[in-house]
mmCIF file of C-alpha atoms and ligand atoms in Angstrom:
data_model
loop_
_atom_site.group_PDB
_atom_site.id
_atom_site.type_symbol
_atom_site.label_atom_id
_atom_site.label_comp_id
_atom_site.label_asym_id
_atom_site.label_seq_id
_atom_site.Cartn_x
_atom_site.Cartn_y
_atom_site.Cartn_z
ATOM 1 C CA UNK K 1 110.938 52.537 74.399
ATOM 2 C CA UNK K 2 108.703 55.641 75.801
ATOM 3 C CA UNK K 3 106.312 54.764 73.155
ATOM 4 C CA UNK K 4 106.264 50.629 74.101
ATOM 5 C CA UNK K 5 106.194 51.540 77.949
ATOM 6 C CA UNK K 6 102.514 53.146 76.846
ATOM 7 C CA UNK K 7 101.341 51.140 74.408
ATOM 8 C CA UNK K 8 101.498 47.911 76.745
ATOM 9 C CA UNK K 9 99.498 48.351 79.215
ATOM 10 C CA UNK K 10 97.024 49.968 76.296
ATOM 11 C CA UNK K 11 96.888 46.884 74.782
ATOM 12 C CA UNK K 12 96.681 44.954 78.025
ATOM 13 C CA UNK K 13 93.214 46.583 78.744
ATOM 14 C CA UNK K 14 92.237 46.395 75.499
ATOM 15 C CA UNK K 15 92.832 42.539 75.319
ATOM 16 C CA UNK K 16 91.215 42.131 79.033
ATOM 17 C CA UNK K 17 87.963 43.689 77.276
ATOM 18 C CA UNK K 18 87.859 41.673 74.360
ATOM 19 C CA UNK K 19 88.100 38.624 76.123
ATOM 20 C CA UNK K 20 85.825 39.759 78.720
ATOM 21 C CA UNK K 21 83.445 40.365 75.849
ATOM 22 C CA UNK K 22 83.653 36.999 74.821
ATOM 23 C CA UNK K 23 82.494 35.783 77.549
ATOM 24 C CA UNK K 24 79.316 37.909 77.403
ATOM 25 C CA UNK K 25 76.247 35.567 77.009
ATOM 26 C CA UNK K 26 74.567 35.137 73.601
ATOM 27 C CA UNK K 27 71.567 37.597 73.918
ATOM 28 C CA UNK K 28 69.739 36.270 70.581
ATOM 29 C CA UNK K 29 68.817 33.095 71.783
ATOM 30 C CA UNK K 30 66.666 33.569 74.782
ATOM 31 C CA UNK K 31 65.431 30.423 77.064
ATOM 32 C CA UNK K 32 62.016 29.383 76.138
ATOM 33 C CA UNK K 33 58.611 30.770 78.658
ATOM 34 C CA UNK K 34 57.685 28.593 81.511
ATOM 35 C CA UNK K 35 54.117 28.487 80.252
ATOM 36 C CA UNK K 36 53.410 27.832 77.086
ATOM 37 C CA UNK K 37 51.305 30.091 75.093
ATOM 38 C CA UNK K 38 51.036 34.140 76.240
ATOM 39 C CA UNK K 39 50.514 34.847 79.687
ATOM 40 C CA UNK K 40 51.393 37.817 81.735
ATOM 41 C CA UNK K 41 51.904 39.399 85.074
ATOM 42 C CA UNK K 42 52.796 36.595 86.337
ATOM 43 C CA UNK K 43 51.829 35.972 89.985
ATOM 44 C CA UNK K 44 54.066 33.238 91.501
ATOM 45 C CA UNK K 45 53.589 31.517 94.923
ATOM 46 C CA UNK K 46 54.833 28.794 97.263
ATOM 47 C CA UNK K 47 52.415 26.483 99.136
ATOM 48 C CA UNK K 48 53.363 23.426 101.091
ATOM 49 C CA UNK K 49 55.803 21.824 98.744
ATOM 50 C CA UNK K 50 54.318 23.453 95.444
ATOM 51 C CA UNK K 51 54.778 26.231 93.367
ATOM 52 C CA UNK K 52 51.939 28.476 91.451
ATOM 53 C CA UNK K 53 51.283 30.668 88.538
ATOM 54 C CA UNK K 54 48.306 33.080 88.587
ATOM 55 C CA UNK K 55 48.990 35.389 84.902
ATOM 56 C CA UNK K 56 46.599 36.888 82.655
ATOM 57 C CA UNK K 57 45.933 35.536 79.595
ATOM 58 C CA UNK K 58 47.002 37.622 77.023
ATOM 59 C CA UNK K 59 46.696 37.928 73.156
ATOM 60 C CA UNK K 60 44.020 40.358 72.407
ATOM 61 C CA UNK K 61 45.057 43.735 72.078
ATOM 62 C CA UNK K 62 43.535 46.217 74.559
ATOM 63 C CA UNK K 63 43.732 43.552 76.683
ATOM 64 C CA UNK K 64 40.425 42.016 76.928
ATOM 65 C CA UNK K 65 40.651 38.559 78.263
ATOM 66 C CA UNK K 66 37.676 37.396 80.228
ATOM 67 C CA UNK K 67 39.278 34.263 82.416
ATOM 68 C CA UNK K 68 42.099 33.590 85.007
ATOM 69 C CA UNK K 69 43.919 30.184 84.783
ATOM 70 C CA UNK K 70 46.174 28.903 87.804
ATOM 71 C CA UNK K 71 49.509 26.377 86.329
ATOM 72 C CA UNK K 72 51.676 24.133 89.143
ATOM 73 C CA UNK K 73 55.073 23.266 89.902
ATOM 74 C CA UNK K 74 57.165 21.383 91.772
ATOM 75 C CA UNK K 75 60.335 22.230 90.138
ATOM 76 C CA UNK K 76 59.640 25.718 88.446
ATOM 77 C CA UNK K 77 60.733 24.150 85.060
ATOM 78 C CA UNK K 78 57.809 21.959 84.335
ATOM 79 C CA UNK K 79 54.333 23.523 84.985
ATOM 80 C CA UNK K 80 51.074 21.426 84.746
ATOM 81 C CA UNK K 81 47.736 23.814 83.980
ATOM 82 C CA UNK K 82 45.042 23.671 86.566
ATOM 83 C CA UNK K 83 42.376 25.122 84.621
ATOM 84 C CA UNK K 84 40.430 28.020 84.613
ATOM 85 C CA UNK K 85 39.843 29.174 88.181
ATOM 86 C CA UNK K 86 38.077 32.061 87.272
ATOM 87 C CA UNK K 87 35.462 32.844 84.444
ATOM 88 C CA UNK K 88 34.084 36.561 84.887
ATOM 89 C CA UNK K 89 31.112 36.677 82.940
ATOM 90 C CA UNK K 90 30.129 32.914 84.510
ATOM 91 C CA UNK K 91 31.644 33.935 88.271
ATOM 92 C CA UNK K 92 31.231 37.520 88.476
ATOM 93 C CA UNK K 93 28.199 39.701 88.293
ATOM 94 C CA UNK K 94 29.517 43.763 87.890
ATOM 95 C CA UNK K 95 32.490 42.882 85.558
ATOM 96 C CA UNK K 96 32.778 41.102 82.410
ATOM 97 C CA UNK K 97 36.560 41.652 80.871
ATOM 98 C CA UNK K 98 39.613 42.793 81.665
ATOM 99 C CA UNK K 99 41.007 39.946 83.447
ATOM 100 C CA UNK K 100 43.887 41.699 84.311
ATOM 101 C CA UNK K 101 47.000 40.954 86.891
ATOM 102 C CA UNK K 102 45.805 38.698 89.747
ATOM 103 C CA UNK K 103 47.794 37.566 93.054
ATOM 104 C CA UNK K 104 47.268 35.222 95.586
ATOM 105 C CA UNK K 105 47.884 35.458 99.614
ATOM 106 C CA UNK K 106 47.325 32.271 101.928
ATOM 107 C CA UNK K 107 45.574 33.553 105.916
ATOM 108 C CA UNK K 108 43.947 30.444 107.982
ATOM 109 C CA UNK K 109 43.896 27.984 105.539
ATOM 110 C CA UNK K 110 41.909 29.994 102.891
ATOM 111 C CA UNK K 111 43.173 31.613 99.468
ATOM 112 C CA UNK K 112 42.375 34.597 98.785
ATOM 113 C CA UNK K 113 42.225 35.914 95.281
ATOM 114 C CA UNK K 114 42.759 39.502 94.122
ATOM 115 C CA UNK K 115 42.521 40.721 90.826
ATOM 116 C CA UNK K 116 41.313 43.312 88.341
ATOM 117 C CA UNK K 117 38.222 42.819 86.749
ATOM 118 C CA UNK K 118 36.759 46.032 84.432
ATOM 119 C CA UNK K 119 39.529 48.673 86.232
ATOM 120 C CA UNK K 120 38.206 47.548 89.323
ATOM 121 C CA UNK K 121 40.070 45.360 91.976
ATOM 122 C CA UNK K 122 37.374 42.135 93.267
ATOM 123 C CA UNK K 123 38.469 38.831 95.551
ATOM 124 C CA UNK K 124 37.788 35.496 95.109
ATOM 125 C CA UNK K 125 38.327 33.002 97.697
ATOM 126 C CA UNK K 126 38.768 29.142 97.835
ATOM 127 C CA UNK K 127 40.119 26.047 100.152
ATOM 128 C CA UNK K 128 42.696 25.284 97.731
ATOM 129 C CA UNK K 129 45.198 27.437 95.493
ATOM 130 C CA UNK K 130 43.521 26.003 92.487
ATOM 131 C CA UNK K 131 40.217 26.724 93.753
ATOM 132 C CA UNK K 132 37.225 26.865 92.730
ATOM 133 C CA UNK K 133 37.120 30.260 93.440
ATOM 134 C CA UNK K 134 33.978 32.449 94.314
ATOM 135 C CA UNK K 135 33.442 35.897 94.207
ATOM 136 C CA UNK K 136 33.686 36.850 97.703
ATOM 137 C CA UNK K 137 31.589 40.486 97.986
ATOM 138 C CA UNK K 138 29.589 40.726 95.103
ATOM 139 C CA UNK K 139 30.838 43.335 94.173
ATOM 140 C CA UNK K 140 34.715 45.564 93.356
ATOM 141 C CA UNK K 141 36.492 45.662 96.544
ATOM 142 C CA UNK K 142 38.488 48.934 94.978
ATOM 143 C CA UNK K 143 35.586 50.252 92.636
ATOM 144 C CA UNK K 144 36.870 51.790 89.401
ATOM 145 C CA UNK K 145 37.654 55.733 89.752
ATOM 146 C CA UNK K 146 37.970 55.082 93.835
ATOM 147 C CA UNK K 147 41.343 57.097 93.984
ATOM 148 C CA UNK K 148 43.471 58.850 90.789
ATOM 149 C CA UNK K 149 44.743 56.036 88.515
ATOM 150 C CA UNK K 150 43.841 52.575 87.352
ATOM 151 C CA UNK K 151 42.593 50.607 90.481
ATOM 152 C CA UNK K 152 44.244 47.885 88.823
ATOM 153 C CA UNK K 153 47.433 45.155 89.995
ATOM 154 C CA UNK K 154 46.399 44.215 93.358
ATOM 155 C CA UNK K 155 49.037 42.207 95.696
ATOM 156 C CA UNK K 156 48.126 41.081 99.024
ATOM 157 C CA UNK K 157 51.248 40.673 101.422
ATOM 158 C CA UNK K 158 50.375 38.609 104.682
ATOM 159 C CA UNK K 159 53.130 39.481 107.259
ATOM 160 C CA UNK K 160 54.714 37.294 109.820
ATOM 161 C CA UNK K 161 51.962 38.492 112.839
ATOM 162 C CA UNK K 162 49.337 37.788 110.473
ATOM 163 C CA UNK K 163 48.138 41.617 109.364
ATOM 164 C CA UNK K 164 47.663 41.682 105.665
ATOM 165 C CA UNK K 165 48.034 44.620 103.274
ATOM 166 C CA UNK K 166 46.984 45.492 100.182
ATOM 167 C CA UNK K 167 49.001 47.013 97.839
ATOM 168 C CA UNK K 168 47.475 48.008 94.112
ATOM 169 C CA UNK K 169 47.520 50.910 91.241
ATOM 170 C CA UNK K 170 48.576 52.534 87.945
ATOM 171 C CA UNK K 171 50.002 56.034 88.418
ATOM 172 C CA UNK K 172 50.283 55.433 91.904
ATOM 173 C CA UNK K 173 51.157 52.767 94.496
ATOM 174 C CA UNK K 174 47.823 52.477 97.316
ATOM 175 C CA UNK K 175 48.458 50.982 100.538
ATOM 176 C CA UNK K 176 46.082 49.723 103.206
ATOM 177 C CA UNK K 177 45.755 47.183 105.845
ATOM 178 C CA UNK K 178 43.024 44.552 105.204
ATOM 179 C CA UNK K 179 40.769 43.699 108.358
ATOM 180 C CA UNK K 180 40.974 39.950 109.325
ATOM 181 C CA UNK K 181 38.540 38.999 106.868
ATOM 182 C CA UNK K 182 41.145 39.465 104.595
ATOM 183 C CA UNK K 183 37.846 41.168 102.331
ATOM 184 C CA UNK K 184 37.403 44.688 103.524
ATOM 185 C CA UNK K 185 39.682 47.644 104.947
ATOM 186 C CA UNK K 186 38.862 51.158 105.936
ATOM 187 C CA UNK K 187 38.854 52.941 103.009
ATOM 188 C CA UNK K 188 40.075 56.586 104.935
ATOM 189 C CA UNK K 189 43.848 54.660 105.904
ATOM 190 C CA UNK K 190 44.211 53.993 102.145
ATOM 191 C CA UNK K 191 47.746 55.897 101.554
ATOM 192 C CA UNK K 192 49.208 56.427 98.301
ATOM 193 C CA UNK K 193 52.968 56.969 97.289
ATOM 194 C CA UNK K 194 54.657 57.369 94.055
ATOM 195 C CA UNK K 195 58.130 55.922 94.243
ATOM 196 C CA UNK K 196 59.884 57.545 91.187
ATOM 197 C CA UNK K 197 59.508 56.145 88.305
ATOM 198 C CA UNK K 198 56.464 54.066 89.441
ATOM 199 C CA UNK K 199 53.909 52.841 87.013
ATOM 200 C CA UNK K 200 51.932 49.840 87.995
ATOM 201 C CA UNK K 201 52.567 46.358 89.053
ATOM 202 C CA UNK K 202 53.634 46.463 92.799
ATOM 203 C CA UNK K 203 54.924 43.741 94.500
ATOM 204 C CA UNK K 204 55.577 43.091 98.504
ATOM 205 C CA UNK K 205 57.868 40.524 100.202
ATOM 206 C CA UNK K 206 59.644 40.530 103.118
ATOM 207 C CA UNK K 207 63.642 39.370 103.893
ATOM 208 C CA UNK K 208 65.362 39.272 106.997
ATOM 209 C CA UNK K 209 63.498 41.964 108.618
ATOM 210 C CA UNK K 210 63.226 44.431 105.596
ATOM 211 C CA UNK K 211 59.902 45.159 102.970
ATOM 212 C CA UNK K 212 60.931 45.540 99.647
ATOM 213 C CA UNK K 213 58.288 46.981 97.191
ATOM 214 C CA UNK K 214 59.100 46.364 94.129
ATOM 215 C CA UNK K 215 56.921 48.007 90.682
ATOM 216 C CA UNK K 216 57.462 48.093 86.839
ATOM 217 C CA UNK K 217 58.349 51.393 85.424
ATOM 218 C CA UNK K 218 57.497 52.224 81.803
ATOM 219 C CA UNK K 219 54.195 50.746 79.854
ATOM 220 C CA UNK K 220 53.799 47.280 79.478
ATOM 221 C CA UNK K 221 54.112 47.969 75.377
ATOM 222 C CA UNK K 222 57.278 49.756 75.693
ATOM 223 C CA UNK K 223 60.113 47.789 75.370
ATOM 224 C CA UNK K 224 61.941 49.512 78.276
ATOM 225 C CA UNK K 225 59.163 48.394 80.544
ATOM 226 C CA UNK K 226 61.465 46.921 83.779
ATOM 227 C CA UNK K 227 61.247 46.349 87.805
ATOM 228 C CA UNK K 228 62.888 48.960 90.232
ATOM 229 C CA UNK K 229 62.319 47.969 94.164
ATOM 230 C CA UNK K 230 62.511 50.129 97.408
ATOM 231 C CA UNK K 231 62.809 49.422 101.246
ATOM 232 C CA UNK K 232 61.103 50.284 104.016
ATOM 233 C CA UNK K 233 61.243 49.022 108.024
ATOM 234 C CA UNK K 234 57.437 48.928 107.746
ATOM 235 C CA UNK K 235 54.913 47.092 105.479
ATOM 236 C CA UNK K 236 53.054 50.959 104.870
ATOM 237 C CA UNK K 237 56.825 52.362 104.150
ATOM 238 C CA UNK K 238 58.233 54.889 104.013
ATOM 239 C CA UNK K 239 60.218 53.423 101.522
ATOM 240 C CA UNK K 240 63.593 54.853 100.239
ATOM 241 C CA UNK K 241 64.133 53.807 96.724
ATOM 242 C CA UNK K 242 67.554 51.232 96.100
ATOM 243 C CA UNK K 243 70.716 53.053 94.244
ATOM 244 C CA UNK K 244 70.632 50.088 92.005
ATOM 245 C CA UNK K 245 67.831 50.115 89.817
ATOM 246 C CA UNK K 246 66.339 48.646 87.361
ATOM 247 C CA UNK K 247 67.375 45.320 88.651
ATOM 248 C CA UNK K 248 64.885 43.669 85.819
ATOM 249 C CA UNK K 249 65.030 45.166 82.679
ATOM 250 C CA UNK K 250 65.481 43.849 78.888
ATOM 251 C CA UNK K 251 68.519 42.963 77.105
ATOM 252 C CA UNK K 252 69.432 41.422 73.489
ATOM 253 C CA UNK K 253 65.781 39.547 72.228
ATOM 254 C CA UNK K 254 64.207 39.610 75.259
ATOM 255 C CA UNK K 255 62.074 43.307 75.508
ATOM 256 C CA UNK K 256 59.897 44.599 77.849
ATOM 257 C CA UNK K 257 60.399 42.455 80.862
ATOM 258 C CA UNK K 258 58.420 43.760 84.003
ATOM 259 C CA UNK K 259 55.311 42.908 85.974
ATOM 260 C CA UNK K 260 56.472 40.428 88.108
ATOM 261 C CA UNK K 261 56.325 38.572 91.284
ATOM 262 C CA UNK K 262 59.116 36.434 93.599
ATOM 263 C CA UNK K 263 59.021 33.734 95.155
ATOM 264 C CA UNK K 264 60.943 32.324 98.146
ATOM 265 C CA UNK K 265 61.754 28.371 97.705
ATOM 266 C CA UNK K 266 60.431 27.304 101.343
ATOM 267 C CA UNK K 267 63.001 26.252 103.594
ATOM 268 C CA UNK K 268 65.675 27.820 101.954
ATOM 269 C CA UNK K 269 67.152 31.304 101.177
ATOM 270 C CA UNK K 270 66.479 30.956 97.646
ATOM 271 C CA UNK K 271 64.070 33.445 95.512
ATOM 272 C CA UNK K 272 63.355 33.358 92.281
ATOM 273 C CA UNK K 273 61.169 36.269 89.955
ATOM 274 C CA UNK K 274 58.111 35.504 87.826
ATOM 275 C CA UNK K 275 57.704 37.977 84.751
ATOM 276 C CA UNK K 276 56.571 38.536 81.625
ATOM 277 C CA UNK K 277 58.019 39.908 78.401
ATOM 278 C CA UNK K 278 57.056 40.037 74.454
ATOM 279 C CA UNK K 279 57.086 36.821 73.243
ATOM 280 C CA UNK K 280 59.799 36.433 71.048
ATOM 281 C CA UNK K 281 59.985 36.126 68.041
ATOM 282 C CA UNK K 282 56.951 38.687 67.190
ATOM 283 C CA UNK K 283 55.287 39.798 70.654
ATOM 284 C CA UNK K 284 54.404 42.912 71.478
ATOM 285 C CA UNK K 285 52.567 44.380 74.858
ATOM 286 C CA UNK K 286 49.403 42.240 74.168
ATOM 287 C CA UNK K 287 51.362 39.208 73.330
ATOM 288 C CA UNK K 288 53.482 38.711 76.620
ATOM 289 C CA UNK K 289 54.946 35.140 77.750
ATOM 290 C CA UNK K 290 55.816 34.297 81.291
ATOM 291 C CA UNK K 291 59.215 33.805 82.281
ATOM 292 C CA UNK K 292 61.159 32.602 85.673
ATOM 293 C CA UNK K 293 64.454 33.770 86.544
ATOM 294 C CA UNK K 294 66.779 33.235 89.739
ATOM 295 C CA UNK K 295 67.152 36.567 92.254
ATOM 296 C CA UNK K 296 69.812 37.011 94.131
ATOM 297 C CA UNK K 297 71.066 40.015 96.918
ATOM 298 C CA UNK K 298 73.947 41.128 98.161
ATOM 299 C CA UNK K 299 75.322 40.798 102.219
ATOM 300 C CA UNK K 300 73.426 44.147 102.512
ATOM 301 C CA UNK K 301 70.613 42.598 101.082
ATOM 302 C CA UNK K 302 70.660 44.742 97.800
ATOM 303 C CA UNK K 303 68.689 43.185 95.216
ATOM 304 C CA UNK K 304 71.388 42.228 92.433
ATOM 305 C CA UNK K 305 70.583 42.506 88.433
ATOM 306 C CA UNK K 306 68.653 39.656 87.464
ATOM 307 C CA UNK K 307 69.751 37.782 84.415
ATOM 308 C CA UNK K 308 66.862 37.017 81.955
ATOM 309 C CA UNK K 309 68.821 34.689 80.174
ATOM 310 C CA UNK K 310 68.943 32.433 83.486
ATOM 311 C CA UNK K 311 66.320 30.024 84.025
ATOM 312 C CA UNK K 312 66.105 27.902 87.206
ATOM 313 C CA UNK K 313 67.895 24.473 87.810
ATOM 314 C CA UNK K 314 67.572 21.688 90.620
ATOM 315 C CA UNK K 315 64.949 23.602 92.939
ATOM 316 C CA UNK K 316 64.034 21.642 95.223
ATOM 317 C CA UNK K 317 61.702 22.642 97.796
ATOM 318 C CA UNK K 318 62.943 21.505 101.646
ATOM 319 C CA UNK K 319 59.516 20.864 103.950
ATOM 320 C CA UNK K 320 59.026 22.570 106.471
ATOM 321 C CA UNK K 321 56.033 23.216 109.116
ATOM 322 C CA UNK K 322 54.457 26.795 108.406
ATOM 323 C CA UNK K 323 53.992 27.299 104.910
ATOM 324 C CA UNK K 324 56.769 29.533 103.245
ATOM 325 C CA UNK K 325 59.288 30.614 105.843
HETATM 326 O O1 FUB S 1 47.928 42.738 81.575
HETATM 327 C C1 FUB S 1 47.175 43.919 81.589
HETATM 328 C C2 FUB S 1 47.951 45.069 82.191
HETATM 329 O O2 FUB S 1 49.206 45.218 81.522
HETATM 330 C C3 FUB S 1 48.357 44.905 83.646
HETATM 331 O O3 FUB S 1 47.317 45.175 84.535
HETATM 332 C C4 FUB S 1 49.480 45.878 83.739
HETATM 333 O O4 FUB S 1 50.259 45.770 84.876
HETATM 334 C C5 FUB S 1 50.226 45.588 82.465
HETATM 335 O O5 FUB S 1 51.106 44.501 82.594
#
C-alpha cells in the first residue's frame, strides 16, 4: 500500500508530461518564408494601411550583394515585390557591394533610407516607401572604421515628438540623435553600449511609454544566432537588459533565427517580428529566408518567447489618422 501511495502520484506526473509532450508542435515541418527566394535582415514597416519589407538579398557567400529590393503587404501573408529600390554601383558613388541590412523611418512625409554599403552606413531618401531612392550625401554617413566595430545595421527610430535616433553596429550598439534633416548628427554625442551578449542587428520601438532595444546575439552563420531585448525610459538608454532572454531563438528545423525587426499593426495593439533564418532545407548564414512571426508581451510588458512555427493570420490593418500609432 506504502509502495502504491508513491507510485501514483509518480505516474500521475509522468502521464501529465507525456501528454503534455504530445501536444508539443511538430518542429520538422516549418511554415514556408514570406518572401520567396533568400532574403535577410529583414526590415519591416507600417505605412498608411500597408506593410513593407526592406532585406538584403542574400546567396553569395561573404555576403556580397550589390542591390536593395523593397516587397508590400497588406496582410503580411502575401507580399508583392516592388523592385529594386536601390542599385549601388548605378546609385552610389563611394560603395559598390555589401548591400547589407537596411531600415526605413518615415519624418514629414519623406523616407528615409539607411543602410550599409562597403562597412559603411549611407541614406537614401524618397517620397514614397518604394522610392526611387537617391543617395542623399554623397557620401557614408558613418564612414567605415568611424568607431570600433562594423559600422554596419543601421535603424532609425522616429519618436513620438519627432527627434530621431540612430542606432547601428557590430561589436557594439552606437547611439545618436539625428538633426532634423534626418541626414547628419554630431558625431561627438555618438554613445556606444554593449548590452551583454550584443552582436549586431539593433532594433528600436517604443510601447506604452517604454524603449525596447532589441539585437541578435551570436553570428549570423551560427545556428544559435537569436534576439535578446532591453528597456530603457529614454530613447539613448540606459537600458537594463530583460530576465527573459532570448525571446527569438531557433528550435527543431528552423536555425539561426535573428536579425530582425517588429512591426506594430496600426490602430491596434498588435506586433508582429520580421527575421531571417537558414533556409531550410540546406541554408546556411549566406543563404537566409525571411520569416514573420506574431509578438506578444506580458501585463508588465515583458516581451514573451516568440514561436517560429507561428505565422500571422487575419491582420487587418484599422485606419487611422497619423501613420502608425
Ligand atoms: O546580411 C549581412 C550581415 O549578416 C548583416 O549586416 C548582419 O547583421 C548579419 O545578418
Amino acid at each position: 500500500m506504502k509502495v502504491l501511495k508513491k507510485i501514483v502520484p509518480a505516474l500521475a506526473v509522468f502521464l501529465t508530461a507525456l501528454s503534455s509532450s504530445a501536444q508539443i508542435k511538430d518542429t520538422l515541418n516549418a511554415p514556408k518564408p514570406v518572401l520567396p527566394g533568400v532574403f535577410a535582415d529583414p526590415h519591416i514597416a507600417a505605412f498608411g494601411d500597408t506593410f513593407y519589407l526592406y532585406p538584403t538579398t542574400d546567396g553569395t557567400e561573404g555576403w556580397m550583394s550589390t542591390y536593395f529590393t523593397c516587397w508590400s503587404s497588406k496582410n503580411l501573408v502575401d507580399w508583392k515585390n516592388e523592385g529594386t529600390i536601390l542599385d549601388l554601383p548605378k546609385d552610389l558613388t563611394w560603395a559598390k557591394e555589401r548591400a547589407w541590412a537596411p531600415a526605413i523611418a518615415e519624418k514629414n512625409g519623406k523616407y528615409y533610407y539607411y543602410f550599409s554599403a562597403d562597412v559603411n552606413i549611407g541614406v537614401a531618401v524618397a517620397d514614397k516607401p518604394t522610392g526611387p531612392f537617391k543617395d542623399a550625401l554623397g557620401k557614408p554617413l558613418v564612414p567605415k572604421g568611424a568607431l570600433k566595430g562594423q559600422m554596419i545595421d543601421p535603424m532609425a527610430f522616429v519618436d513620438d515628438d519627432g527627434s530621431a535616433y540612430l542606432y547601428w553596429g557590430q561589436g557594439n550598439c552606437n547611439i545618436v540623435k539625428l538633426n532634423d534633416d534626418m541626414v547628419s548628427y554630431d558625431p561627438a554625442k555618438i554613445i556606444s553600449i554593449k548590452p551583454k551578449g550584443y552582436n549586431e542587428g539593433s532594433f528600436v520601438f517604443k510601447r506604452n511609454g517604454k524603449y525596447y532595444l532589441m539585437w541578435s546575439e551570436f553570428d549570423t552563420r551560427d545556428p544559435r544566432y537569436s534576439v535578446a531585448y532591453a528597456t530603457a525610459d529614454s530613447p539613448m538608454g540606459p537600458f537594463t537588459k530583460a530576465e527573459l532572454n532570448p525571446v527569438l531563438k531557433g528550435r527543431g528545423v528552423v536555425k539561426g533565427a535573428g536579425h530582425h525587426s517588429v512591426v506594430k499593426v496600426p490602430g491596434k495593439d498588435e506586433w508582429y517580428i520580421a527575421y531571417h533564418r537558414f533556409k531550410i532545407p540546406g541554408g546556411n548564414g549566406y543563404n537566409r529566408e525571411t520569416s514573420i512571426s506574431p509578438m506578444r508581451f506580458d501585463k508588465k510588458g515583458n516581451i514573451l518567447p516568440v514561436d517560429v512555427f507561428e505565422t500571422p493570420k487575419n491582420v487587418k490593418v484599422k485606419i487611422v489618422k497619423a501613420f502608425n500609432k
